[in-house]
Amino acid sequence: MTNTNQTNSSTRKRGRPPKSGLGYENTRDALIRCGMELLTEQGFINTGLDQILKKIKVPKGSFYHYFENKEAFGYVVLESYSDYFIHKLDKHLVHSELPALERLQHFMEDAIEGMERFDFKRGCLVGNLAQEFGCSHEFFKQKLEAVFNKWQQRIESCLELAKAEKTLAPDTDCKKLAQFFWIGWEGAVMHSKLNQNKQAMELFGEQFFKLLPRT
Amino acid sequence: MTNTNQTNSSTRKRGRPPKSGLGYENTRDALIRCGMELLTEQGFINTGLDQILKKIKVPKGSFYHYFENKEAFGYVVLESYSDYFIHKLDKHLVHSELPALERLQHFMEDAIEGMERFDFKRGCLVGNLAQEFGCSHEFFKQKLEAVFNKWQQRIESCLELAKAEKTLAPDTDCKKLAQFFWIGWEGAVMHSKLNQNKQAMELFGEQFFKLLPRT
């Protein structure tokens, strides 16, 4: 997904060429990184373009060299975030030699550490955007649903593996259980951001494992 | 809580007296009701005062007769919403003759119907505000945490009752399970608002009941 967008935005030549002292891709990457940081912390609506530009010292004209508008920028940031998170999920759930349920445990620990690193100020960008736009913005809605589906599929495969390893009851509906996990996990991230500590995420993980139907 | 705030705001006499043709309490109630509607649908930041005032035909000057500013208005709307929800929880979980787990089931069905009534456009105000402000606004944060605690306590008491009725395993930690439920339920409401259907809320409820530790 990101590659397609990079191609699209590479064709954009409106606005001033970059004057940030960074190269083309570097400036674009810096904008996306800064967007990811601020949008996960304070949401899309609450983040002004000026704040992003000021932070990385890029003039407004240059921004429009890369992106049509704030919304188009939001999509690219969302896709970058989704890719980053898919990478994290695959690292723990796919490219691992551990038993399946330990993989899931490691993913959750990593996610908690990720939140801790930024004092629980940054939530989940996908959760933020879902709360902010949800039903009111058809294009964002479709993108967000697609991202959640991809994430859920990774969890589902991991749970299927646990079933094959006989650590999960053979009649478990892994698709439903994966949806249940992801629905709740988004709530846990939101609560941890609100309380500024890991208690909600840890509790959700602990209870989820405790309630899992075992063999 | 609402009574206290009504007293506070009753002492406010800044701004023009109401010219909406409604009486004092009626205008104030109309502002709160409209605030609840728009804030659950589009969030706090995204809702302009002008939009509220235009909708119920109240001039801006009159608004300041009742509320210090938008933020103070937000607190009163939050408290009204919390009271409304406590009433809903008590109706199902406390003032009922049904077995405890059926009470919880009925609460969830009622919440789904409530979302359905507005085409899944209105989420949970507390969830919305938590996502919007969370850690960035100390006063809102404290209010929101207090509201979640009250709601969780109702669920916990209901689960304790289920334990007494022997439909829940005797070693169940009802406090943790209630937190787990509420964390996940907020995620389910958010997902249902995003997908504009009840699937996430139904799935979460179904899986929660399926995973409950039974006697």
PDB file of C-alpha atoms in Angstrom, chain B:
ATOM      1  CA  MET B   1     -23.069  15.078  40.560  1.00  0.00           C
ATOM      2  CA  THR B   2     -25.496  16.751  38.184  1.00  0.00           C
ATOM      3  CA  ASN B   3     -27.364  18.395  41.044  1.00  0.00           C
ATOM      4  CA  THR B   4     -24.180  20.029  42.275  1.00  0.00           C
ATOM      5  CA  ASN B   5     -23.469  21.358  38.806  1.00  0.00           C
ATOM      6  CA  GLN B   6     -26.976  22.586  38.325  1.00  0.00           C
ATOM      7  CA  THR B   7     -26.548  24.605  41.504  1.00  0.00           C
ATOM      8  CA  ASN B   8     -23.219  25.974  40.295  1.00  0.00           C
ATOM      9  CA  SER B   9     -24.494  26.950  36.908  1.00  0.00           C
ATOM     10  CA  SER B  10     -27.743  28.352  38.335  1.00  0.00           C
ATOM     11  CA  THR B  11     -25.655  31.050  39.967  1.00  0.00           C
ATOM     12  CA  ARG B  12     -24.251  32.117  36.576  1.00  0.00           C
ATOM     13  CA  LYS B  13     -25.907  35.256  35.309  1.00  0.00           C
ATOM     14  CA  ARG B  14     -23.308  36.535  32.846  1.00  0.00           C
ATOM     15  CA  GLY B  15     -24.400  37.011  29.235  1.00  0.00           C
ATOM     16  CA  ARG B  16     -27.846  37.750  27.896  1.00  0.00           C
ATOM     17  CA  PRO B  17     -30.888  36.141  29.510  1.00  0.00           C
ATOM     18  CA  PRO B  18     -32.420  33.363  27.397  1.00  0.00           C
ATOM     19  CA  LYS B  19     -34.267  34.542  24.289  1.00  0.00           C
ATOM     20  CA  SER B  20     -35.106  31.136  22.934  1.00  0.00           C
ATOM     21  CA  GLY B  21     -38.702  31.229  24.077  1.00  0.00           C
ATOM     22  CA  LEU B  22     -37.882  28.354  26.452  1.00  0.00           C
ATOM     23  CA  GLY B  23     -37.694  28.805  30.227  1.00  0.00           C
ATOM     24  CA  TYR B  24     -34.363  28.891  32.082  1.00  0.00           C
ATOM     25  CA  GLU B  25     -34.113  25.187  32.944  1.00  0.00           C
ATOM     26  CA  ASN B  26     -35.631  24.186  29.592  1.00  0.00           C
ATOM     27  CA  THR B  27     -33.013  26.135  27.628  1.00  0.00           C
ATOM     28  CA  ARG B  28     -30.215  24.743  29.781  1.00  0.00           C
ATOM     29  CA  ASP B  29     -31.570  21.204  29.360  1.00  0.00           C
ATOM     30  CA  ALA B  30     -31.944  21.713  25.620  1.00  0.00           C
ATOM     31  CA  LEU B  31     -28.293  22.823  25.400  1.00  0.00           C
ATOM     32  CA  ILE B  32     -27.149  19.753  27.365  1.00  0.00           C
ATOM     33  CA  ARG B  33     -29.300  17.359  25.348  1.00  0.00           C
ATOM     34  CA  CYS B  34     -28.040  18.786  22.076  1.00  0.00           C
ATOM     35  CA  GLY B  35     -24.469  18.684  23.400  1.00  0.00           C
ATOM     36  CA  MET B  36     -24.880  15.033  24.314  1.00  0.00           C
ATOM     37  CA  GLU B  37     -26.179  14.244  20.840  1.00  0.00           C
ATOM     38  CA  LEU B  38     -23.419  16.048  18.936  1.00  0.00           C
ATOM     39  CA  LEU B  39     -20.540  15.151  21.252  1.00  0.00           C
ATOM     40  CA  THR B  40     -21.359  11.417  21.117  1.00  0.00           C
ATOM     41  CA  GLU B  41     -21.581  11.649  17.333  1.00  0.00           C
ATOM     42  CA  GLN B  42     -18.635  13.816  16.358  1.00  0.00           C
ATOM     43  CA  GLY B  43     -16.550  14.344  19.492  1.00  0.00           C
ATOM     44  CA  PHE B  44     -15.808  17.450  21.541  1.00  0.00           C
ATOM     45  CA  ILE B  45     -13.153  19.161  19.448  1.00  0.00           C
ATOM     46  CA  ASN B  46     -15.065  18.641  16.228  1.00  0.00           C
ATOM     47  CA  THR B  47     -18.276  20.146  17.613  1.00  0.00           C
ATOM     48  CA  GLY B  48     -18.520  23.911  17.376  1.00  0.00           C
ATOM     49  CA  LEU B  49     -20.638  25.885  19.829  1.00  0.00           C
ATOM     50  CA  ASP B  50     -22.235  27.622  16.842  1.00  0.00           C
ATOM     51  CA  GLN B  51     -23.508  24.271  15.599  1.00  0.00           C
ATOM     52  CA  ILE B  52     -25.237  23.569  18.924  1.00  0.00           C
ATOM     53  CA  LEU B  53     -26.677  27.068  19.224  1.00  0.00           C
ATOM     54  CA  LYS B  54     -27.965  27.065  15.662  1.00  0.00           C
ATOM     55  CA  LYS B  55     -29.598  23.671  16.135  1.00  0.00           C
ATOM     56  CA  ILE B  56     -31.663  24.693  19.149  1.00  0.00           C
ATOM     57  CA  LYS B  57     -31.953  28.364  18.160  1.00  0.00           C
ATOM     58  CA  VAL B  58     -30.269  29.890  21.201  1.00  0.00           C
ATOM     59  CA  PRO B  59     -28.110  33.039  20.761  1.00  0.00           C
ATOM     60  CA  LYS B  60     -24.465  32.848  21.816  1.00  0.00           C
ATOM     61  CA  GLY B  61     -24.929  35.453  24.544  1.00  0.00           C
ATOM     62  CA  SER B  62     -27.496  33.219  26.211  1.00  0.00           C
ATOM     63  CA  PHE B  63     -25.123  30.271  26.191  1.00  0.00           C
ATOM     64  CA  TYR B  64     -22.730  32.213  28.443  1.00  0.00           C
ATOM     65  CA  HIS B  65     -25.617  32.873  30.776  1.00  0.00           C
ATOM     66  CA  TYR B  66     -25.504  29.167  31.601  1.00  0.00           C
ATOM     67  CA  PHE B  67     -21.908  28.091  31.071  1.00  0.00           C
ATOM     68  CA  GLU B  68     -18.504  29.709  31.577  1.00  0.00           C
ATOM     69  CA  ASN B  69     -17.147  28.346  28.290  1.00  0.00           C
ATOM     70  CA  LYS B  70     -17.228  25.306  26.005  1.00  0.00           C
ATOM     71  CA  GLU B  71     -15.077  23.289  28.393  1.00  0.00           C
ATOM     72  CA  ALA B  72     -17.363  23.929  31.377  1.00  0.00           C
ATOM     73  CA  PHE B  73     -20.265  22.963  29.134  1.00  0.00           C
ATOM     74  CA  GLY B  74     -18.394  19.748  28.214  1.00  0.00           C
ATOM     75  CA  TYR B  75     -18.095  18.789  31.891  1.00  0.00           C
ATOM     76  CA  VAL B  76     -21.815  19.230  32.486  1.00  0.00           C
ATOM     77  CA  VAL B  77     -22.637  17.200  29.356  1.00  0.00           C
ATOM     78  CA  LEU B  78     -20.231  14.483  30.552  1.00  0.00           C
ATOM     79  CA  GLU B  79     -21.882  14.372  33.976  1.00  0.00           C
ATOM     80  CA  SER B  80     -25.356  14.222  32.484  1.00  0.00           C
ATOM     81  CA  TYR B  81     -24.240  11.399  30.212  1.00  0.00           C
ATOM     82  CA  SER B  82     -22.654   9.559  33.124  1.00  0.00           C
ATOM     83  CA  ASP B  83     -25.871   9.885  35.175  1.00  0.00           C
ATOM     84  CA  TYR B  84     -27.977   8.720  32.248  1.00  0.00           C
ATOM     85  CA  PHE B  85     -25.740   5.694  31.850  1.00  0.00           C
ATOM     86  CA  ILE B  86     -25.669   4.893  35.566  1.00  0.00           C
ATOM     87  CA  HIS B  87     -29.460   4.900  35.426  1.00  0.00           C
ATOM     88  CA  LYS B  88     -29.350   2.455  32.501  1.00  0.00           C
ATOM     89  CA  LEU B  89     -26.858   0.189  34.288  1.00  0.00           C
ATOM     90  CA  ASP B  90     -28.845   0.228  37.523  1.00  0.00           C
ATOM     91  CA  LYS B  91     -32.071  -0.520  35.695  1.00  0.00           C
ATOM     92  CA  HIS B  92     -30.603  -3.700  34.237  1.00  0.00           C
ATOM     93  CA  LEU B  93     -28.027  -4.776  36.799  1.00  0.00           C
ATOM     94  CA  VAL B  94     -29.528  -3.709  40.133  1.00  0.00           C
ATOM     95  CA  HIS B  95     -33.310  -3.222  39.872  1.00  0.00           C
ATOM     96  CA  SER B  96     -34.029  -6.548  38.245  1.00  0.00           C
ATOM     97  CA  GLU B  97     -35.332  -9.903  39.370  1.00  0.00           C
ATOM     98  CA  LEU B  98     -33.437 -11.850  36.715  1.00  0.00           C
ATOM     99  CA  PRO B  99     -30.400 -14.057  37.355  1.00  0.00           C
ATOM    100  CA  ALA B 100     -27.194 -11.980  37.316  1.00  0.00           C
ATOM    101  CA  LEU B 101     -25.779 -13.107  33.973  1.00  0.00           C
ATOM    102  CA  GLU B 102     -29.114 -12.519  32.244  1.00  0.00           C
ATOM    103  CA  ARG B 103     -29.050  -8.983  33.647  1.00  0.00           C
ATOM    104  CA  LEU B 104     -25.692  -8.377  32.018  1.00  0.00           C
ATOM    105  CA  GLN B 105     -27.016  -9.843  28.790  1.00  0.00           C
ATOM    106  CA  HIS B 106     -29.989  -7.468  28.892  1.00  0.00           C
ATOM    107  CA  PHE B 107     -27.753  -4.477  29.537  1.00  0.00           C
ATOM    108  CA  MET B 108     -25.684  -5.320  26.464  1.00  0.00           C
ATOM    109  CA  GLU B 109     -28.781  -5.802  24.302  1.00  0.00           C
ATOM    110  CA  ASP B 110     -30.110  -2.446  25.470  1.00  0.00           C
ATOM    111  CA  ALA B 111     -26.794  -0.741  24.685  1.00  0.00           C
ATOM    112  CA  ILE B 112     -26.812  -2.270  21.191  1.00  0.00           C
ATOM    113  CA  GLU B 113     -30.393  -1.086  20.638  1.00  0.00           C
ATOM    114  CA  GLY B 114     -29.347   2.376  21.811  1.00  0.00           C
ATOM    115  CA  MET B 115     -26.598   2.481  19.181  1.00  0.00           C
ATOM    116  CA  GLU B 116     -28.932   1.027  16.537  1.00  0.00           C
ATOM    117  CA  ARG B 117     -31.517   3.742  17.186  1.00  0.00           C
ATOM    118  CA  PHE B 118     -29.060   6.322  15.865  1.00  0.00           C
ATOM    119  CA  ASP B 119     -27.668   4.189  13.030  1.00  0.00           C
ATOM    120  CA  PHE B 120     -24.451   3.567  14.994  1.00  0.00           C
ATOM    121  CA  LYS B 121     -23.462   7.191  14.499  1.00  0.00           C
ATOM    122  CA  ARG B 122     -23.311   7.970  18.189  1.00  0.00           C
ATOM    123  CA  GLY B 123     -20.579   6.279  20.205  1.00  0.00           C
ATOM    124  CA  CYS B 124     -19.837   6.439  23.888  1.00  0.00           C
ATOM    125  CA  LEU B 125     -19.227  10.008  25.038  1.00  0.00           C
ATOM    126  CA  VAL B 126     -16.798   8.828  27.705  1.00  0.00           C
ATOM    127  CA  GLY B 127     -14.859   6.773  25.165  1.00  0.00           C
ATOM    128  CA  ASN B 128     -14.834   9.702  22.736  1.00  0.00           C
ATOM    129  CA  LEU B 129     -13.523  12.133  25.336  1.00  0.00           C
ATOM    130  CA  ALA B 130     -10.963   9.630  26.612  1.00  0.00           C
ATOM    131  CA  GLN B 131      -9.643   9.269  23.075  1.00  0.00           C
ATOM    132  CA  GLU B 132      -9.692  13.012  22.440  1.00  0.00           C
ATOM    133  CA  PHE B 133      -8.204  14.292  25.685  1.00  0.00           C
ATOM    134  CA  GLY B 134      -6.962  11.392  27.774  1.00  0.00           C
ATOM    135  CA  CYS B 135      -3.600  12.308  29.150  1.00  0.00           C
ATOM    136  CA  SER B 136      -3.559  15.841  27.745  1.00  0.00           C
ATOM    137  CA  HIS B 137      -6.219  17.287  30.033  1.00  0.00           C
ATOM    138  CA  GLU B 138      -5.919  16.584  33.753  1.00  0.00           C
ATOM    139  CA  PHE B 139      -9.422  17.625  34.777  1.00  0.00           C
ATOM    140  CA  PHE B 140     -11.187  15.643  32.016  1.00  0.00           C
ATOM    141  CA  LYS B 141      -8.865  12.693  32.721  1.00  0.00           C
ATOM    142  CA  GLN B 142      -9.900  12.563  36.385  1.00  0.00           C
ATOM    143  CA  LYS B 143     -13.591  12.886  35.555  1.00  0.00           C
ATOM    144  CA  LEU B 144     -13.378  10.157  32.918  1.00  0.00           C
ATOM    145  CA  GLU B 145     -11.517   7.763  35.211  1.00  0.00           C
ATOM    146  CA  ALA B 146     -14.129   8.354  37.920  1.00  0.00           C
ATOM    147  CA  VAL B 147     -16.949   7.597  35.467  1.00  0.00           C
ATOM    148  CA  PHE B 148     -15.308   4.368  34.272  1.00  0.00           C
ATOM    149  CA  ASN B 149     -14.805   3.298  37.893  1.00  0.00           C
ATOM    150  CA  LYS B 150     -18.477   3.801  38.704  1.00  0.00           C
ATOM    151  CA  TRP B 151     -19.548   1.790  35.665  1.00  0.00           C
ATOM    152  CA  GLN B 152     -17.075  -0.990  36.416  1.00  0.00           C
ATOM    153  CA  GLN B 153     -18.316  -1.251  40.007  1.00  0.00           C
ATOM    154  CA  ARG B 154     -21.839  -2.000  38.729  1.00  0.00           C
ATOM    155  CA  ILE B 155     -20.518  -4.810  36.534  1.00  0.00           C
ATOM    156  CA  GLU B 156     -18.388  -6.145  39.376  1.00  0.00           C
ATOM    157  CA  SER B 157     -21.395  -6.338  41.747  1.00  0.00           C
ATOM    158  CA  CYS B 158     -23.379  -8.141  39.070  1.00  0.00           C
ATOM    159  CA  LEU B 159     -20.566 -10.674  38.582  1.00  0.00           C
ATOM    160  CA  GLU B 160     -20.341 -11.147  42.357  1.00  0.00           C
ATOM    161  CA  LEU B 161     -24.044 -11.935  42.331  1.00  0.00           C
ATOM    162  CA  ALA B 162     -23.477 -14.481  39.557  1.00  0.00           C
ATOM    163  CA  LYS B 163     -20.837 -16.075  41.776  1.00  0.00           C
ATOM    164  CA  ALA B 164     -23.328 -16.228  44.651  1.00  0.00           C
ATOM    165  CA  GLU B 165     -25.858 -17.760  42.246  1.00  0.00           C
ATOM    166  CA  LYS B 166     -23.184 -20.309  41.294  1.00  0.00           C
ATOM    167  CA  THR B 167     -23.264 -19.482  37.574  1.00  0.00           C
ATOM    168  CA  LEU B 168     -19.703 -18.171  37.784  1.00  0.00           C
ATOM    169  CA  ALA B 169     -16.715 -20.141  39.114  1.00  0.00           C
ATOM    170  CA  PRO B 170     -16.162 -19.483  42.859  1.00  0.00           C
ATOM    171  CA  ASP B 171     -12.532 -18.387  42.397  1.00  0.00           C
ATOM    172  CA  THR B 172     -13.386 -15.709  39.800  1.00  0.00           C
ATOM    173  CA  ASP B 173     -11.767 -12.336  40.444  1.00  0.00           C
ATOM    174  CA  CYS B 174     -14.884 -10.254  39.709  1.00  0.00           C
ATOM    175  CA  LYS B 175     -13.088  -6.919  39.987  1.00  0.00           C
ATOM    176  CA  LYS B 176     -10.565  -7.861  37.312  1.00  0.00           C
ATOM    177  CA  LEU B 177     -13.223  -9.472  35.153  1.00  0.00           C
ATOM    178  CA  ALA B 178     -15.380  -6.337  35.370  1.00  0.00           C
ATOM    179  CA  GLN B 179     -12.418  -4.192  34.296  1.00  0.00           C
ATOM    180  CA  PHE B 180     -11.731  -6.614  31.461  1.00  0.00           C
ATOM    181  CA  PHE B 181     -15.363  -6.376  30.368  1.00  0.00           C
ATOM    182  CA  TRP B 182     -15.446  -2.607  30.397  1.00  0.00           C
ATOM    183  CA  ILE B 183     -12.112  -2.189  28.646  1.00  0.00           C
ATOM    184  CA  GLY B 184     -13.312  -4.481  25.871  1.00  0.00           C
ATOM    185  CA  TRP B 185     -16.816  -3.043  25.729  1.00  0.00           C
ATOM    186  CA  GLU B 186     -15.444   0.429  24.984  1.00  0.00           C
ATOM    187  CA  GLY B 187     -13.457  -1.107  22.130  1.00  0.00           C
ATOM    188  CA  ALA B 188     -16.610  -2.856  20.889  1.00  0.00           C
ATOM    189  CA  VAL B 189     -18.602   0.400  20.865  1.00  0.00           C
ATOM    190  CA  MET B 190     -15.797   2.081  18.938  1.00  0.00           C
ATOM    191  CA  HIS B 191     -15.685  -0.760  16.365  1.00  0.00           C
ATOM    192  CA  SER B 192     -19.469  -0.769  15.956  1.00  0.00           C
ATOM    193  CA  LYS B 193     -19.437   2.967  15.352  1.00  0.00           C
ATOM    194  CA  LEU B 194     -16.698   2.510  12.763  1.00  0.00           C
ATOM    195  CA  ASN B 195     -18.436  -0.377  10.965  1.00  0.00           C
ATOM    196  CA  GLN B 196     -21.885   1.143  11.474  1.00  0.00           C
ATOM    197  CA  ASN B 197     -23.385  -2.140  12.569  1.00  0.00           C
ATOM    198  CA  LYS B 198     -23.804  -4.200  15.719  1.00  0.00           C
ATOM    199  CA  GLN B 199     -21.466  -7.030  14.753  1.00  0.00           C
ATOM    200  CA  ALA B 200     -18.540  -5.996  17.003  1.00  0.00           C
ATOM    201  CA  MET B 201     -20.742  -5.411  20.058  1.00  0.00           C
ATOM    202  CA  GLU B 202     -22.610  -8.686  19.542  1.00  0.00           C
ATOM    203  CA  LEU B 203     -19.412 -10.616  18.945  1.00  0.00           C
ATOM    204  CA  PHE B 204     -17.745  -9.157  22.018  1.00  0.00           C
ATOM    205  CA  GLY B 205     -20.763 -10.011  24.193  1.00  0.00           C
ATOM    206  CA  GLU B 206     -21.080 -13.515  22.759  1.00  0.00           C
ATOM    207  CA  GLN B 207     -17.396 -14.323  23.233  1.00  0.00           C
ATOM    208  CA  PHE B 208     -17.310 -12.783  26.715  1.00  0.00           C
ATOM    209  CA  PHE B 209     -20.146 -15.071  27.849  1.00  0.00           C
ATOM    210  CA  LYS B 210     -18.572 -18.050  26.139  1.00  0.00           C
ATOM    211  CA  LEU B 211     -15.232 -17.499  27.887  1.00  0.00           C
ATOM    212  CA  LEU B 212     -16.682 -16.834  31.366  1.00  0.00           C
ATOM    213  CA  PRO B 213     -15.371 -19.306  33.935  1.00  0.00           C
ATOM    214  CA  ARG B 214     -18.396 -21.399  34.920  1.00  0.00           C
ATOM    215  CA  THR B 215     -19.000 -23.595  37.936  1.00  0.00           C
TER     216      THR B 215
END
